[in-house]
Amino acid sequence: MNRTSTTRHRLVHLAGIAASTALAAAIAVSLSDYGVRVPLLVACSLSCLATYVSLWGRLVDALSTTTHRCTQPGCDFQVRLTRTDTAESRRWQEVAAQHPHRSL
């Protein structure tokens, strides 16, 4: 993985944190209009923030993950790779295709 990819990955996570913070703040403002007390407001906002950041991280990981499976029918062997370059992905694709199969 090169430096540009790492920087891009960090920027994507920072964008997710910024968007999550904005959503949590919007929820806090909406709740404050109903007279919700500050401790409950903080608790709700922080739980929403944690949920949104976690969801964003899972989405980013899911979109940047490649899965290579064994080509033999009935074999459930698989390899999951996150943020790898093309050569590394190709190498693991070959490993998945040539792994020793269990004979039953």
PDB file of N, CA, C and O in Angstrom, residues 4 12 14 18 20 26 31-32 37 39 45 48 50 58 65 87 90 104:
ATOM      1  N   THR A   4      -0.083   7.522  -0.885  1.00  0.00           N
ATOM      2  CA  THR A   4      -1.276   8.205  -1.380  1.00  0.00           C
ATOM      3  C   THR A   4      -2.534   7.472  -0.955  1.00  0.00           C
ATOM      4  O   THR A   4      -3.522   8.080  -0.549  1.00  0.00           O
ATOM      5  N   VAL A  12     -10.930   9.901   3.899  1.00  0.00           N
ATOM      6  CA  VAL A  12     -12.280   9.335   3.842  1.00  0.00           C
ATOM      7  C   VAL A  12     -12.827   9.134   5.250  1.00  0.00           C
ATOM      8  O   VAL A  12     -13.991   9.448   5.533  1.00  0.00           O
ATOM      9  N   LEU A  14     -11.865  10.804   7.946  1.00  0.00           N
ATOM     10  CA  LEU A  14     -12.101  12.136   8.513  1.00  0.00           C
ATOM     11  C   LEU A  14     -13.396  12.736   7.979  1.00  0.00           C
ATOM     12  O   LEU A  14     -14.138  13.392   8.727  1.00  0.00           O
ATOM     13  N   ALA A  18     -16.556  13.896  10.216  1.00  0.00           N
ATOM     14  CA  ALA A  18     -17.160  15.229  10.089  1.00  0.00           C
ATOM     15  C   ALA A  18     -18.663  15.120   9.799  1.00  0.00           C
ATOM     16  O   ALA A  18     -19.473  15.830  10.405  1.00  0.00           O
ATOM     17  N   SER A  20     -20.611  12.586  10.483  1.00  0.00           N
ATOM     18  CA  SER A  20     -21.251  12.013  11.671  1.00  0.00           C
ATOM     19  C   SER A  20     -21.445  13.071  12.747  1.00  0.00           C
ATOM     20  O   SER A  20     -22.481  13.107  13.420  1.00  0.00           O
ATOM     21  N   ALA A  26     -27.132  17.914  14.515  1.00  0.00           N
ATOM     22  CA  ALA A  26     -28.491  18.191  14.032  1.00  0.00           C
ATOM     23  C   ALA A  26     -29.529  17.508  14.918  1.00  0.00           C
ATOM     24  O   ALA A  26     -30.586  18.084  15.222  1.00  0.00           O
ATOM     25  N   LEU A  31     -33.600  17.789  19.220  1.00  0.00           N
ATOM     26  CA  LEU A  31     -34.067  17.379  20.541  1.00  0.00           C
ATOM     27  C   LEU A  31     -34.158  18.556  21.510  1.00  0.00           C
ATOM     28  O   LEU A  31     -35.045  18.600  22.362  1.00  0.00           O
ATOM     29  N   SER A  32     -33.250  19.504  21.380  1.00  0.00           N
ATOM     30  CA  SER A  32     -33.280  20.650  22.298  1.00  0.00           C
ATOM     31  C   SER A  32     -34.526  21.507  22.065  1.00  0.00           C
ATOM     32  O   SER A  32     -35.003  22.170  22.984  1.00  0.00           O
ATOM     33  N   ARG A  37     -33.378  17.767  28.399  1.00  0.00           N
ATOM     34  CA  ARG A  37     -32.325  18.290  29.286  1.00  0.00           C
ATOM     35  C   ARG A  37     -30.938  17.949  28.751  1.00  0.00           C
ATOM     36  O   ARG A  37     -30.750  16.971  28.038  1.00  0.00           O
ATOM     37  N   PRO A  39     -28.013  16.691  29.992  1.00  0.00           N
ATOM     38  CA  PRO A  39     -27.359  15.381  30.130  1.00  0.00           C
ATOM     39  C   PRO A  39     -27.915  14.327  29.159  1.00  0.00           C
ATOM     40  O   PRO A  39     -27.150  13.563  28.555  1.00  0.00           O
ATOM     41  N   SER A  45     -26.698  12.434  21.699  1.00  0.00           N
ATOM     42  CA  SER A  45     -25.803  12.914  20.634  1.00  0.00           C
ATOM     43  C   SER A  45     -24.554  12.052  20.520  1.00  0.00           C
ATOM     44  O   SER A  45     -24.129  11.694  19.416  1.00  0.00           O
ATOM     45  N   CYS A  48     -25.414   8.661  19.028  1.00  0.00           N
ATOM     46  CA  CYS A  48     -25.609   8.791  17.577  1.00  0.00           C
ATOM     47  C   CYS A  48     -24.273   8.976  16.866  1.00  0.00           C
ATOM     48  O   CYS A  48     -24.036   8.365  15.816  1.00  0.00           O
ATOM     49  N   ALA A  50     -21.315   7.911  17.842  1.00  0.00           N
ATOM     50  CA  ALA A  50     -20.603   6.626  17.836  1.00  0.00           C
ATOM     51  C   ALA A  50     -21.189   5.668  16.812  1.00  0.00           C
ATOM     52  O   ALA A  50     -20.455   4.968  16.098  1.00  0.00           O
ATOM     53  N   ARG A  58     -17.505   0.771   8.781  1.00  0.00           N
ATOM     54  CA  ARG A  58     -17.885  -0.515   8.186  1.00  0.00           C
ATOM     55  C   ARG A  58     -18.144  -0.382   6.696  1.00  0.00           C
ATOM     56  O   ARG A  58     -17.781  -1.264   5.916  1.00  0.00           O
ATOM     57  N   THR A  65     -12.778  -3.872   0.440  1.00  0.00           N
ATOM     58  CA  THR A  65     -12.394  -5.256   0.689  1.00  0.00           C
ATOM     59  C   THR A  65     -12.637  -6.100  -0.557  1.00  0.00           C
ATOM     60  O   THR A  65     -13.675  -5.987  -1.205  1.00  0.00           O
ATOM     61  N   ALA A  87      -0.859  -6.406  -7.287  1.00  0.00           N
ATOM     62  CA  ALA A  87       0.030  -7.573  -7.251  1.00  0.00           C
ATOM     63  C   ALA A  87      -0.281  -8.463  -6.041  1.00  0.00           C
ATOM     64  O   ALA A  87      -0.339  -9.697  -6.168  1.00  0.00           O
ATOM     65  N   ARG A  90      -3.568 -10.281  -6.641  1.00  0.00           N
ATOM     66  CA  ARG A  90      -3.383 -11.372  -7.606  1.00  0.00           C
ATOM     67  C   ARG A  90      -2.722 -12.572  -6.936  1.00  0.00           C
ATOM     68  O   ARG A  90      -3.084 -13.725  -7.179  1.00  0.00           O
ATOM     69  N   LEU A 104     -13.098 -35.789   1.142  1.00  0.00           N
ATOM     70  CA  LEU A 104     -13.979 -36.455   2.091  1.00  0.00           C
ATOM     71  C   LEU A 104     -14.290 -37.860   1.643  1.00  0.00           C
ATOM     72  O   LEU A 104     -14.366 -38.237   0.582  1.00  0.00           O
TER      73      LEU A 104
END
